[in-house]
Amino acid sequence: MSDCRKKSVLLLKGDKKENMDDDLFVSMLSQNGFEVTCIPVLGFQFVNLDLLHKAIYHPDEYSSLLLTSPRAVEAISKAVADKELLHSVWSRKPTYAVGSATQLSAENIGLKVKGSESGNSEQLADFIIKGINVVCMTVYETSANGNLQKCLEEFIKDKGFPEYLVFFSPSGVNFAFPHLQKLGFLGNHDVKHVAIGPTTEKAILTQGEKVFGVAAQPTAQHLCQLLTDV
C-alpha cells in the first residue's frame, strides 16, 4: 500500500473539450487548499445528427426538450445551423436539463432551462410531470481515452497517489478501472474514491471498491463541500 499525497484530488472526467466545466472544479477546489489534476477518461463520437436535425426542425411534434449532458447540447449545435430557430421556437417550449453544466450550455445556445437543480436523471424525472410520452434519441457515444493509462502513469510519477479519486460517470468508472487496477489505485486504502451522483456510486460499488463519499449534484460547489466537510 502506497502513501497518498494529502489534499491531492484527481478528477477523472470527460474529454478535454470540457475545459470550462473543468476550470470550475479546479478553481473552487484550489481556492480551498486542494491540489487538483484533471485527466480525461472518455472520448465522444456524435451519432444520429440527421435524426436530431429532423426533430429540431419539426418542433410542433414535441412539447418539450430534455437534455442529459453538455454533450447533448453540443450535438444540437452541430445538427442545427439555424440558431434563430432555437431562439424563436424552442425557447418558448420547456427545456429540462440534468445539472448546472448542462443548463449553462443550453442557455448559451438560447434555450430557457428548468430542472437543472436535479443532479441526475432520476431526480429530473421526479421534477417533470409524469404521464407524458418520451422520445429518446442517442446523439453521442462514449469510448475510452486511448491515452488514459499513459496519463495515469505520468500522474503517479510526478505526484504519487492522490488522496481523492473522483469519478463523474458510470462509463468513466468502467473505462478507468482496468487501468487503475494495473497501476495500484485500487485496493489502496489511502486513496479515497468519490462519486458524482448515485449512479456513479453504484458503478464503483459494482467494481468491488468502497465509496468514501457522494456529491449530491454534479457541481464544483457540491464536490468541494463534500471534501471540505471531512
PDB file of C-alpha atoms in Angstrom:
ATOM      1  CA  MET A   1       0.000   0.000   0.000  1.00  0.00           C
ATOM      2  CA  SER A   2       1.442   3.369  -1.012  1.00  0.00           C
ATOM      3  CA  ASP A   3       1.088   6.633   0.885  1.00  0.00           C
ATOM      4  CA  CYS A   4      -1.069   9.208  -0.855  1.00  0.00           C
ATOM      5  CA  ARG A   5      -0.431  12.908  -1.315  1.00  0.00           C
ATOM      6  CA  LYS A   6      -2.673  14.705   1.162  1.00  0.00           C
ATOM      7  CA  LYS A   7      -5.282  17.113  -0.239  1.00  0.00           C
ATOM      8  CA  SER A   8      -4.445  15.931  -3.763  1.00  0.00           C
ATOM      9  CA  VAL A   9      -7.524  15.443  -5.953  1.00  0.00           C
ATOM     10  CA  LEU A  10      -7.565  13.589  -9.263  1.00  0.00           C
ATOM     11  CA  LEU A  11     -10.680  14.282 -11.359  1.00  0.00           C
ATOM     12  CA  LEU A  12     -11.487  11.562 -13.888  1.00  0.00           C
ATOM     13  CA  LYS A  13     -13.859  13.470 -16.142  1.00  0.00           C
ATOM     14  CA  GLY A  14     -14.898  13.601 -19.778  1.00  0.00           C
ATOM     15  CA  ASP A  15     -12.677  14.753 -22.596  1.00  0.00           C
ATOM     16  CA  LYS A  16     -10.546  17.868 -22.924  1.00  0.00           C
ATOM     17  CA  LYS A  17     -13.336  19.824 -24.614  1.00  0.00           C
ATOM     18  CA  GLU A  18     -14.986  20.311 -21.236  1.00  0.00           C
ATOM     19  CA  ASN A  19     -12.396  22.887 -20.209  1.00  0.00           C
ATOM     20  CA  MET A  20     -14.907  25.429 -18.909  1.00  0.00           C
ATOM     21  CA  ASP A  21     -16.522  22.918 -16.580  1.00  0.00           C
ATOM     22  CA  ASP A  22     -13.111  21.586 -15.525  1.00  0.00           C
ATOM     23  CA  ASP A  23     -11.982  25.111 -14.626  1.00  0.00           C
ATOM     24  CA  LEU A  24     -14.889  25.495 -12.197  1.00  0.00           C
ATOM     25  CA  PHE A  25     -13.878  22.361 -10.307  1.00  0.00           C
ATOM     26  CA  VAL A  26     -10.182  23.209 -10.376  1.00  0.00           C
ATOM     27  CA  SER A  27     -10.614  26.823  -9.273  1.00  0.00           C
ATOM     28  CA  MET A  28     -13.024  26.121  -6.414  1.00  0.00           C
ATOM     29  CA  LEU A  29     -11.066  23.171  -5.041  1.00  0.00           C
ATOM     30  CA  SER A  30      -7.783  25.045  -5.427  1.00  0.00           C
ATOM     31  CA  GLN A  31      -9.208  28.021  -3.540  1.00  0.00           C
ATOM     32  CA  ASN A  32      -9.963  25.637  -0.677  1.00  0.00           C
ATOM     33  CA  GLY A  33      -6.434  24.313  -0.444  1.00  0.00           C
ATOM     34  CA  PHE A  34      -6.600  21.244  -2.689  1.00  0.00           C
ATOM     35  CA  GLU A  35      -4.079  20.299  -5.375  1.00  0.00           C
ATOM     36  CA  VAL A  36      -6.217  19.371  -8.376  1.00  0.00           C
ATOM     37  CA  THR A  37      -5.497  17.495 -11.604  1.00  0.00           C
ATOM     38  CA  CYS A  38      -7.964  16.605 -14.385  1.00  0.00           C
ATOM     39  CA  ILE A  39      -7.349  13.568 -16.570  1.00  0.00           C
ATOM     40  CA  PRO A  40      -9.793  12.910 -19.445  1.00  0.00           C
ATOM     41  CA  VAL A  41     -11.272   9.422 -19.215  1.00  0.00           C
ATOM     42  CA  LEU A  42     -13.710   9.485 -22.107  1.00  0.00           C
ATOM     43  CA  GLY A  43     -13.878  10.293 -25.772  1.00  0.00           C
ATOM     44  CA  PHE A  44     -17.110  11.080 -27.626  1.00  0.00           C
ATOM     45  CA  GLN A  45     -18.434  10.476 -31.110  1.00  0.00           C
ATOM     46  CA  PHE A  46     -21.634  12.133 -32.294  1.00  0.00           C
ATOM     47  CA  VAL A  47     -24.270   9.905 -33.886  1.00  0.00           C
ATOM     48  CA  ASN A  48     -27.770  10.318 -35.363  1.00  0.00           C
ATOM     49  CA  LEU A  49     -27.269  14.002 -36.074  1.00  0.00           C
ATOM     50  CA  ASP A  50     -29.504  13.679 -39.131  1.00  0.00           C
ATOM     51  CA  LEU A  51     -32.364  12.415 -36.958  1.00  0.00           C
ATOM     52  CA  LEU A  52     -31.729  15.161 -34.419  1.00  0.00           C
ATOM     53  CA  HIS A  53     -31.752  17.752 -37.202  1.00  0.00           C
ATOM     54  CA  LYS A  54     -35.127  16.473 -38.392  1.00  0.00           C
ATOM     55  CA  ALA A  55     -36.596  16.542 -34.883  1.00  0.00           C
ATOM     56  CA  ILE A  56     -35.394  20.065 -34.132  1.00  0.00           C
ATOM     57  CA  TYR A  57     -36.895  21.314 -37.410  1.00  0.00           C
ATOM     58  CA  HIS A  58     -40.288  19.800 -36.504  1.00  0.00           C
ATOM     59  CA  PRO A  59     -40.930  21.482 -33.137  1.00  0.00           C
ATOM     60  CA  ASP A  60     -44.713  21.069 -33.442  1.00  0.00           C
ATOM     61  CA  GLU A  61     -44.278  17.328 -32.848  1.00  0.00           C
ATOM     62  CA  TYR A  62     -42.829  17.866 -29.368  1.00  0.00           C
ATOM     63  CA  SER A  63     -43.949  19.709 -26.257  1.00  0.00           C
ATOM     64  CA  SER A  64     -40.548  19.992 -24.576  1.00  0.00           C
ATOM     65  CA  LEU A  65     -36.861  19.141 -24.768  1.00  0.00           C
ATOM     66  CA  LEU A  66     -34.837  17.131 -22.240  1.00  0.00           C
ATOM     67  CA  LEU A  67     -31.033  17.430 -22.215  1.00  0.00           C
ATOM     68  CA  THR A  68     -28.990  14.965 -20.187  1.00  0.00           C
ATOM     69  CA  SER A  69     -25.496  16.453 -20.567  1.00  0.00           C
ATOM     70  CA  PRO A  70     -23.486  19.305 -22.090  1.00  0.00           C
ATOM     71  CA  ARG A  71     -22.534  16.867 -24.848  1.00  0.00           C
ATOM     72  CA  ALA A  72     -26.211  16.589 -25.843  1.00  0.00           C
ATOM     73  CA  VAL A  73     -26.335  20.374 -26.157  1.00  0.00           C
ATOM     74  CA  GLU A  74     -23.226  20.306 -28.335  1.00  0.00           C
ATOM     75  CA  ALA A  75     -24.941  17.748 -30.569  1.00  0.00           C
ATOM     76  CA  ILE A  76     -27.812  20.191 -31.114  1.00  0.00           C
ATOM     77  CA  SER A  77     -25.341  22.924 -32.051  1.00  0.00           C
ATOM     78  CA  LYS A  78     -23.756  20.628 -34.616  1.00  0.00           C
ATOM     79  CA  ALA A  79     -27.089  19.455 -36.027  1.00  0.00           C
ATOM     80  CA  VAL A  80     -28.787  22.852 -36.280  1.00  0.00           C
ATOM     81  CA  ALA A  81     -27.244  25.621 -38.343  1.00  0.00           C
ATOM     82  CA  ASP A  82     -30.198  27.982 -37.833  1.00  0.00           C
ATOM     83  CA  LYS A  83     -29.723  29.169 -34.251  1.00  0.00           C
ATOM     84  CA  GLU A  84     -32.636  31.571 -34.711  1.00  0.00           C
ATOM     85  CA  LEU A  85     -34.943  28.543 -34.730  1.00  0.00           C
ATOM     86  CA  LEU A  86     -33.779  27.695 -31.225  1.00  0.00           C
ATOM     87  CA  HIS A  87     -34.339  31.277 -30.079  1.00  0.00           C
ATOM     88  CA  SER A  88     -37.705  31.853 -31.741  1.00  0.00           C
ATOM     89  CA  VAL A  89     -39.417  28.457 -31.371  1.00  0.00           C
ATOM     90  CA  TRP A  90     -37.719  26.117 -28.898  1.00  0.00           C
ATOM     91  CA  SER A  91     -37.117  28.875 -26.358  1.00  0.00           C
ATOM     92  CA  ARG A  92     -40.917  29.031 -25.933  1.00  0.00           C
ATOM     93  CA  LYS A  93     -41.085  25.343 -25.022  1.00  0.00           C
ATOM     94  CA  PRO A  94     -39.987  23.893 -21.671  1.00  0.00           C
ATOM     95  CA  THR A  95     -36.390  22.658 -21.763  1.00  0.00           C
ATOM     96  CA  TYR A  96     -35.186  20.413 -18.942  1.00  0.00           C
ATOM     97  CA  ALA A  97     -31.547  19.793 -18.072  1.00  0.00           C
ATOM     98  CA  VAL A  98     -29.614  17.450 -15.809  1.00  0.00           C
ATOM     99  CA  GLY A  99     -27.197  19.551 -13.785  1.00  0.00           C
ATOM    100  CA  SER A 100     -25.970  23.126 -13.864  1.00  0.00           C
ATOM    101  CA  ALA A 101     -23.286  22.488 -16.512  1.00  0.00           C
ATOM    102  CA  THR A 102     -25.967  21.302 -18.942  1.00  0.00           C
ATOM    103  CA  GLN A 103     -28.107  24.315 -18.083  1.00  0.00           C
ATOM    104  CA  LEU A 104     -25.264  26.722 -18.824  1.00  0.00           C
ATOM    105  CA  SER A 105     -24.515  25.047 -22.152  1.00  0.00           C
ATOM    106  CA  ALA A 106     -28.186  25.148 -23.140  1.00  0.00           C
ATOM    107  CA  GLU A 107     -28.583  28.796 -22.199  1.00  0.00           C
ATOM    108  CA  ASN A 108     -25.537  29.640 -24.303  1.00  0.00           C
ATOM    109  CA  ILE A 109     -27.420  28.481 -27.404  1.00  0.00           C
ATOM    110  CA  GLY A 110     -30.588  30.372 -26.481  1.00  0.00           C
ATOM    111  CA  LEU A 111     -32.685  27.816 -24.607  1.00  0.00           C
ATOM    112  CA  LYS A 112     -34.529  28.513 -21.360  1.00  0.00           C
ATOM    113  CA  VAL A 113     -33.946  25.724 -18.876  1.00  0.00           C
ATOM    114  CA  LYS A 114     -35.889  24.180 -16.000  1.00  0.00           C
ATOM    115  CA  GLY A 115     -34.954  21.430 -13.572  1.00  0.00           C
ATOM    116  CA  SER A 116     -31.193  21.989 -13.590  1.00  0.00           C
ATOM    117  CA  GLU A 117     -31.179  21.644  -9.812  1.00  0.00           C
ATOM    118  CA  SER A 118     -31.853  17.972 -10.460  1.00  0.00           C
ATOM    119  CA  GLY A 119     -28.418  16.417 -10.202  1.00  0.00           C
ATOM    120  CA  ASN A 120     -29.282  13.204 -12.023  1.00  0.00           C
ATOM    121  CA  SER A 121     -31.882  11.740 -14.348  1.00  0.00           C
ATOM    122  CA  GLU A 122     -33.892  10.094 -11.568  1.00  0.00           C
ATOM    123  CA  GLN A 123     -34.322  13.393  -9.749  1.00  0.00           C
ATOM    124  CA  LEU A 124     -35.203  15.117 -13.006  1.00  0.00           C
ATOM    125  CA  ALA A 125     -37.892  12.517 -13.709  1.00  0.00           C
ATOM    126  CA  ASP A 126     -39.483  13.432 -10.375  1.00  0.00           C
ATOM    127  CA  PHE A 127     -39.363  17.099 -11.370  1.00  0.00           C
ATOM    128  CA  ILE A 128     -41.120  16.628 -14.712  1.00  0.00           C
ATOM    129  CA  ILE A 129     -44.862  15.980 -14.804  1.00  0.00           C
ATOM    130  CA  LYS A 130     -45.420  12.272 -15.209  1.00  0.00           C
ATOM    131  CA  GLY A 131     -47.669  10.632 -17.790  1.00  0.00           C
ATOM    132  CA  ILE A 132     -46.145  12.164 -20.911  1.00  0.00           C
ATOM    133  CA  ASN A 133     -44.774  10.321 -23.917  1.00  0.00           C
ATOM    134  CA  VAL A 134     -40.998  10.437 -24.178  1.00  0.00           C
ATOM    135  CA  VAL A 135     -38.977  10.043 -27.372  1.00  0.00           C
ATOM    136  CA  CYS A 136     -35.382   9.028 -26.584  1.00  0.00           C
ATOM    137  CA  MET A 137     -32.607   9.795 -29.047  1.00  0.00           C
ATOM    138  CA  THR A 138     -28.956   8.828 -28.675  1.00  0.00           C
ATOM    139  CA  VAL A 139     -26.848  11.654 -30.096  1.00  0.00           C
ATOM    140  CA  TYR A 140     -23.378  10.627 -28.912  1.00  0.00           C
ATOM    141  CA  GLU A 141     -21.472   7.527 -27.890  1.00  0.00           C
ATOM    142  CA  THR A 142     -18.665   7.261 -25.374  1.00  0.00           C
ATOM    143  CA  SER A 143     -15.342   5.489 -25.707  1.00  0.00           C
ATOM    144  CA  ALA A 144     -12.209   5.260 -23.602  1.00  0.00           C
ATOM    145  CA  ASN A 145      -9.436   7.820 -23.845  1.00  0.00           C
ATOM    146  CA  GLY A 146      -6.668   5.913 -25.609  1.00  0.00           C
ATOM    147  CA  ASN A 147      -4.002   7.770 -23.613  1.00  0.00           C
ATOM    148  CA  LEU A 148      -5.579   7.160 -20.216  1.00  0.00           C
ATOM    149  CA  GLN A 149      -3.012   4.715 -18.854  1.00  0.00           C
ATOM    150  CA  LYS A 150      -0.113   6.891 -20.005  1.00  0.00           C
ATOM    151  CA  CYS A 151      -1.701   9.915 -18.314  1.00  0.00           C
ATOM    152  CA  LEU A 152      -2.189   7.985 -15.080  1.00  0.00           C
ATOM    153  CA  GLU A 153       1.391   6.700 -15.163  1.00  0.00           C
ATOM    154  CA  GLU A 154       2.701  10.243 -15.607  1.00  0.00           C
ATOM    155  CA  PHE A 155       0.495  11.462 -12.769  1.00  0.00           C
ATOM    156  CA  ILE A 156       1.883   8.834 -10.358  1.00  0.00           C
ATOM    157  CA  LYS A 157       5.448   9.576 -11.452  1.00  0.00           C
ATOM    158  CA  ASP A 158       5.041  13.307 -10.893  1.00  0.00           C
ATOM    159  CA  LYS A 159       2.724  13.427  -7.868  1.00  0.00           C
ATOM    160  CA  GLY A 160       2.269   9.958  -6.389  1.00  0.00           C
ATOM    161  CA  PHE A 161      -1.188   8.670  -5.443  1.00  0.00           C
ATOM    162  CA  PRO A 162      -3.938  11.230  -4.757  1.00  0.00           C
ATOM    163  CA  GLU A 163      -5.910  11.370  -1.551  1.00  0.00           C
ATOM    164  CA  TYR A 164      -9.157  11.666  -3.529  1.00  0.00           C
ATOM    165  CA  LEU A 165     -10.034   9.961  -6.798  1.00  0.00           C
ATOM    166  CA  VAL A 166     -13.224  11.484  -8.215  1.00  0.00           C
ATOM    167  CA  PHE A 167     -15.435   9.708 -10.778  1.00  0.00           C
ATOM    168  CA  PHE A 168     -18.080  11.589 -12.743  1.00  0.00           C
ATOM    169  CA  SER A 169     -19.992   8.868 -14.604  1.00  0.00           C
ATOM    170  CA  PRO A 170     -20.566   5.103 -14.657  1.00  0.00           C
ATOM    171  CA  SER A 171     -18.882   4.865 -18.066  1.00  0.00           C
ATOM    172  CA  GLY A 172     -15.880   6.696 -16.660  1.00  0.00           C
ATOM    173  CA  VAL A 173     -15.693   4.129 -13.866  1.00  0.00           C
ATOM    174  CA  ASN A 174     -15.911   1.206 -16.268  1.00  0.00           C
ATOM    175  CA  PHE A 175     -13.266   2.549 -18.649  1.00  0.00           C
ATOM    176  CA  ALA A 176     -10.864   3.670 -15.918  1.00  0.00           C
ATOM    177  CA  PHE A 177     -10.931   0.708 -13.528  1.00  0.00           C
ATOM    178  CA  PRO A 178      -8.796  -1.732 -15.570  1.00  0.00           C
ATOM    179  CA  HIS A 179      -6.023   0.889 -15.762  1.00  0.00           C
ATOM    180  CA  LEU A 180      -6.407   1.866 -12.123  1.00  0.00           C
ATOM    181  CA  GLN A 181      -6.112  -1.788 -11.150  1.00  0.00           C
ATOM    182  CA  LYS A 182      -2.854  -2.206 -13.073  1.00  0.00           C
ATOM    183  CA  LEU A 183      -1.313   0.893 -11.502  1.00  0.00           C
ATOM    184  CA  GLY A 184      -2.234   0.214  -7.875  1.00  0.00           C
ATOM    185  CA  PHE A 185      -5.020   2.740  -7.311  1.00  0.00           C
ATOM    186  CA  LEU A 186      -7.478   0.012  -6.304  1.00  0.00           C
ATOM    187  CA  GLY A 187      -7.124  -1.774  -3.001  1.00  0.00           C
ATOM    188  CA  ASN A 188      -5.006   1.151  -1.806  1.00  0.00           C
ATOM    189  CA  HIS A 189      -6.951   2.264   1.251  1.00  0.00           C
ATOM    190  CA  ASP A 190      -5.133   5.590   1.378  1.00  0.00           C
ATOM    191  CA  VAL A 191      -6.882   6.573  -1.872  1.00  0.00           C
ATOM    192  CA  LYS A 192     -10.484   7.626  -1.259  1.00  0.00           C
ATOM    193  CA  HIS A 193     -12.981   7.006  -4.068  1.00  0.00           C
ATOM    194  CA  VAL A 194     -15.548   9.783  -4.543  1.00  0.00           C
ATOM    195  CA  ALA A 195     -18.624   9.594  -6.788  1.00  0.00           C
ATOM    196  CA  ILE A 196     -20.570  12.357  -8.500  1.00  0.00           C
ATOM    197  CA  GLY A 197     -24.136  11.124  -8.078  1.00  0.00           C
ATOM    198  CA  PRO A 198     -25.744   7.829  -7.030  1.00  0.00           C
ATOM    199  CA  THR A 199     -25.439   6.054 -10.393  1.00  0.00           C
ATOM    200  CA  THR A 200     -21.690   6.605 -10.381  1.00  0.00           C
ATOM    201  CA  GLU A 201     -21.559   5.408  -6.772  1.00  0.00           C
ATOM    202  CA  LYS A 202     -23.335   2.204  -7.786  1.00  0.00           C
ATOM    203  CA  ALA A 203     -20.826   1.628 -10.605  1.00  0.00           C
ATOM    204  CA  ILE A 204     -17.905   1.907  -8.160  1.00  0.00           C
ATOM    205  CA  LEU A 205     -19.547  -0.457  -5.691  1.00  0.00           C
ATOM    206  CA  THR A 206     -20.232  -2.934  -8.505  1.00  0.00           C
ATOM    207  CA  GLN A 207     -16.483  -2.959  -9.187  1.00  0.00           C
ATOM    208  CA  GLY A 208     -15.918  -4.033  -5.584  1.00  0.00           C
ATOM    209  CA  GLU A 209     -14.480  -0.771  -4.252  1.00  0.00           C
ATOM    210  CA  LYS A 210     -15.692   1.265  -1.282  1.00  0.00           C
ATOM    211  CA  VAL A 211     -17.050   4.771  -1.827  1.00  0.00           C
ATOM    212  CA  PHE A 212     -15.755   7.459   0.504  1.00  0.00           C
ATOM    213  CA  GLY A 213     -18.467   9.978  -0.368  1.00  0.00           C
ATOM    214  CA  VAL A 214     -21.083  11.009  -2.924  1.00  0.00           C
ATOM    215  CA  ALA A 215     -21.658  14.549  -4.194  1.00  0.00           C
ATOM    216  CA  ALA A 216     -25.392  15.120  -4.298  1.00  0.00           C
ATOM    217  CA  GLN A 217     -25.186  17.126  -7.532  1.00  0.00           C
ATOM    218  CA  PRO A 218     -22.579  17.351 -10.333  1.00  0.00           C
ATOM    219  CA  THR A 219     -21.288  20.787  -9.370  1.00  0.00           C
ATOM    220  CA  ALA A 220     -17.956  22.095  -8.134  1.00  0.00           C
ATOM    221  CA  GLN A 221     -19.706  23.534  -5.088  1.00  0.00           C
ATOM    222  CA  HIS A 222     -21.172  20.190  -4.010  1.00  0.00           C
ATOM    223  CA  LEU A 223     -17.888  18.337  -4.539  1.00  0.00           C
ATOM    224  CA  CYS A 224     -15.935  20.984  -2.650  1.00  0.00           C
ATOM    225  CA  GLN A 225     -18.417  20.870   0.213  1.00  0.00           C
ATOM    226  CA  LEU A 226     -18.125  17.090   0.408  1.00  0.00           C
ATOM    227  CA  LEU A 227     -14.315  17.174   0.613  1.00  0.00           C
ATOM    228  CA  THR A 228     -14.049  20.123   2.983  1.00  0.00           C
ATOM    229  CA  ASP A 229     -16.636  18.726   5.411  1.00  0.00           C
ATOM    230  CA  VAL A 230     -14.421  15.703   6.164  1.00  0.00           C
TER     231      VAL A 230
END
